[in-house]
Amino acid sequence: MSESRFKVNLTPRDVRELVKEGLDADLIHEESHDLGDGREIGTLIFEKYFFRVKNRVALVVIADNIYGTTEVRAISTGSSEGIIFKFDWGASEDFAGSVEQLLSEYIVD
């Protein structure tokens, strides 16, 4: 498992759209919730096959502006090659980090 957490100067909706357009992975699920007063939270769930671990890896992207600035969390999981060992040749970190790379020009903190 790997997690990337950062803040951007975009709305959660804009984050979701940019990630959906720029990420090379299968979108499995999407949802968003309007919390009122301009606040919202959205979730994207992706899946991608990584040859180096011979497995499909899941990526959950959560974007919200509940506390003002939009916070993005990208969590990848399911990347270990075997049942016992949790070694994944960096697949999990690469997948979670790809969201940060996509949004790098908008990162504020």
mmCIF file with all atom_site columns, C-alpha atoms in Angstrom, residues 3-47:
data_model
loop_
_atom_site.group_PDB
_atom_site.id
_atom_site.type_symbol
_atom_site.label_atom_id
_atom_site.label_alt_id
_atom_site.label_comp_id
_atom_site.label_asym_id
_atom_site.label_entity_id
_atom_site.label_seq_id
_atom_site.pdbx_PDB_ins_code
_atom_site.Cartn_x
_atom_site.Cartn_y
_atom_site.Cartn_z
_atom_site.occupancy
_atom_site.B_iso_or_equiv
_atom_site.pdbx_formal_charge
_atom_site.auth_seq_id
_atom_site.auth_comp_id
_atom_site.auth_asym_id
_atom_site.auth_atom_id
_atom_site.pdbx_PDB_model_num
ATOM 1  C CA . GLU A 1 3  ? -0.464  6.897  -0.049  1.00 0.00 ? 3  GLU A CA 1
ATOM 2  C CA . SER A 1 4  ? 0.099   10.339 -1.505  1.00 0.00 ? 4  SER A CA 1
ATOM 3  C CA . ARG A 1 5  ? -1.532  13.361 0.210   1.00 0.00 ? 5  ARG A CA 1
ATOM 4  C CA . PHE A 1 6  ? -1.384  16.988 -0.935  1.00 0.00 ? 6  PHE A CA 1
ATOM 5  C CA . LYS A 1 7  ? -3.431  20.187 -1.382  1.00 0.00 ? 7  LYS A CA 1
ATOM 6  C CA . VAL A 1 8  ? -4.292  21.881 -4.675  1.00 0.00 ? 8  VAL A CA 1
ATOM 7  C CA . ASN A 1 9  ? -5.824  25.141 -5.869  1.00 0.00 ? 9  ASN A CA 1
ATOM 8  C CA . LEU A 1 10 ? -8.615  23.341 -7.749  1.00 0.00 ? 10 LEU A CA 1
ATOM 9  C CA . THR A 1 11 ? -12.130 22.309 -6.831  1.00 0.00 ? 11 THR A CA 1
ATOM 10 C CA . PRO A 1 12 ? -12.711 18.635 -6.016  1.00 0.00 ? 12 PRO A CA 1
ATOM 11 C CA . ARG A 1 13 ? -14.728 18.404 -9.249  1.00 0.00 ? 13 ARG A CA 1
ATOM 12 C CA . ASP A 1 14 ? -11.801 19.766 -11.294 1.00 0.00 ? 14 ASP A CA 1
ATOM 13 C CA . VAL A 1 15 ? -9.475  17.274 -9.596  1.00 0.00 ? 15 VAL A CA 1
ATOM 14 C CA . ARG A 1 16 ? -11.741 14.382 -10.549 1.00 0.00 ? 16 ARG A CA 1
ATOM 15 C CA . GLU A 1 17 ? -11.976 15.530 -14.165 1.00 0.00 ? 17 GLU A CA 1
ATOM 16 C CA . LEU A 1 18 ? -8.214  16.025 -14.582 1.00 0.00 ? 18 LEU A CA 1
ATOM 17 C CA . VAL A 1 19 ? -7.438  12.660 -13.001 1.00 0.00 ? 19 VAL A CA 1
ATOM 18 C CA . LYS A 1 20 ? -10.027 10.839 -15.120 1.00 0.00 ? 20 LYS A CA 1
ATOM 19 C CA . GLU A 1 21 ? -8.642  12.439 -18.287 1.00 0.00 ? 21 GLU A CA 1
ATOM 20 C CA . GLY A 1 22 ? -4.967  11.969 -17.467 1.00 0.00 ? 22 GLY A CA 1
ATOM 21 C CA . LEU A 1 23 ? -4.702  8.630  -15.701 1.00 0.00 ? 23 LEU A CA 1
ATOM 22 C CA . ASP A 1 24 ? -4.031  5.545  -17.802 1.00 0.00 ? 24 ASP A CA 1
ATOM 23 C CA . ALA A 1 25 ? -6.207  3.119  -15.823 1.00 0.00 ? 25 ALA A CA 1
ATOM 24 C CA . ASP A 1 26 ? -9.703  1.662  -15.779 1.00 0.00 ? 26 ASP A CA 1
ATOM 25 C CA . LEU A 1 27 ? -12.224 3.759  -13.860 1.00 0.00 ? 27 LEU A CA 1
ATOM 26 C CA . ILE A 1 28 ? -14.216 1.329  -11.704 1.00 0.00 ? 28 ILE A CA 1
ATOM 27 C CA . HIS A 1 29 ? -16.335 3.691  -9.610  1.00 0.00 ? 29 HIS A CA 1
ATOM 28 C CA . GLU A 1 30 ? -17.019 7.399  -9.200  1.00 0.00 ? 30 GLU A CA 1
ATOM 29 C CA . GLU A 1 31 ? -19.132 9.327  -6.750  1.00 0.00 ? 31 GLU A CA 1
ATOM 30 C CA . SER A 1 32 ? -19.438 12.855 -5.444  1.00 0.00 ? 32 SER A CA 1
ATOM 31 C CA . HIS A 1 33 ? -21.415 14.547 -2.713  1.00 0.00 ? 33 HIS A CA 1
ATOM 32 C CA . ASP A 1 34 ? -22.391 18.206 -2.451  1.00 0.00 ? 34 ASP A CA 1
ATOM 33 C CA . LEU A 1 35 ? -22.148 19.123 1.233   1.00 0.00 ? 35 LEU A CA 1
ATOM 34 C CA . GLY A 1 36 ? -23.543 22.639 0.796   1.00 0.00 ? 36 GLY A CA 1
ATOM 35 C CA . ASP A 1 37 ? -21.828 26.003 1.217   1.00 0.00 ? 37 ASP A CA 1
ATOM 36 C CA . GLY A 1 38 ? -19.526 25.228 -1.724  1.00 0.00 ? 38 GLY A CA 1
ATOM 37 C CA . ARG A 1 39 ? -18.089 22.151 -0.008  1.00 0.00 ? 39 ARG A CA 1
ATOM 38 C CA . GLU A 1 40 ? -17.936 18.771 -1.705  1.00 0.00 ? 40 GLU A CA 1
ATOM 39 C CA . ILE A 1 41 ? -16.217 15.415 -1.560  1.00 0.00 ? 41 ILE A CA 1
ATOM 40 C CA . GLY A 1 42 ? -15.582 13.038 -4.423  1.00 0.00 ? 42 GLY A CA 1
ATOM 41 C CA . THR A 1 43 ? -14.083 9.601  -4.830  1.00 0.00 ? 43 THR A CA 1
ATOM 42 C CA . LEU A 1 44 ? -12.624 7.818  -7.844  1.00 0.00 ? 44 LEU A CA 1
ATOM 43 C CA . ILE A 1 45 ? -11.596 4.158  -7.845  1.00 0.00 ? 45 ILE A CA 1
ATOM 44 C CA . PHE A 1 46 ? -9.295  2.838  -10.558 1.00 0.00 ? 46 PHE A CA 1
ATOM 45 C CA . GLU A 1 47 ? -7.707  -0.467 -11.423 1.00 0.00 ? 47 GLU A CA 1
#
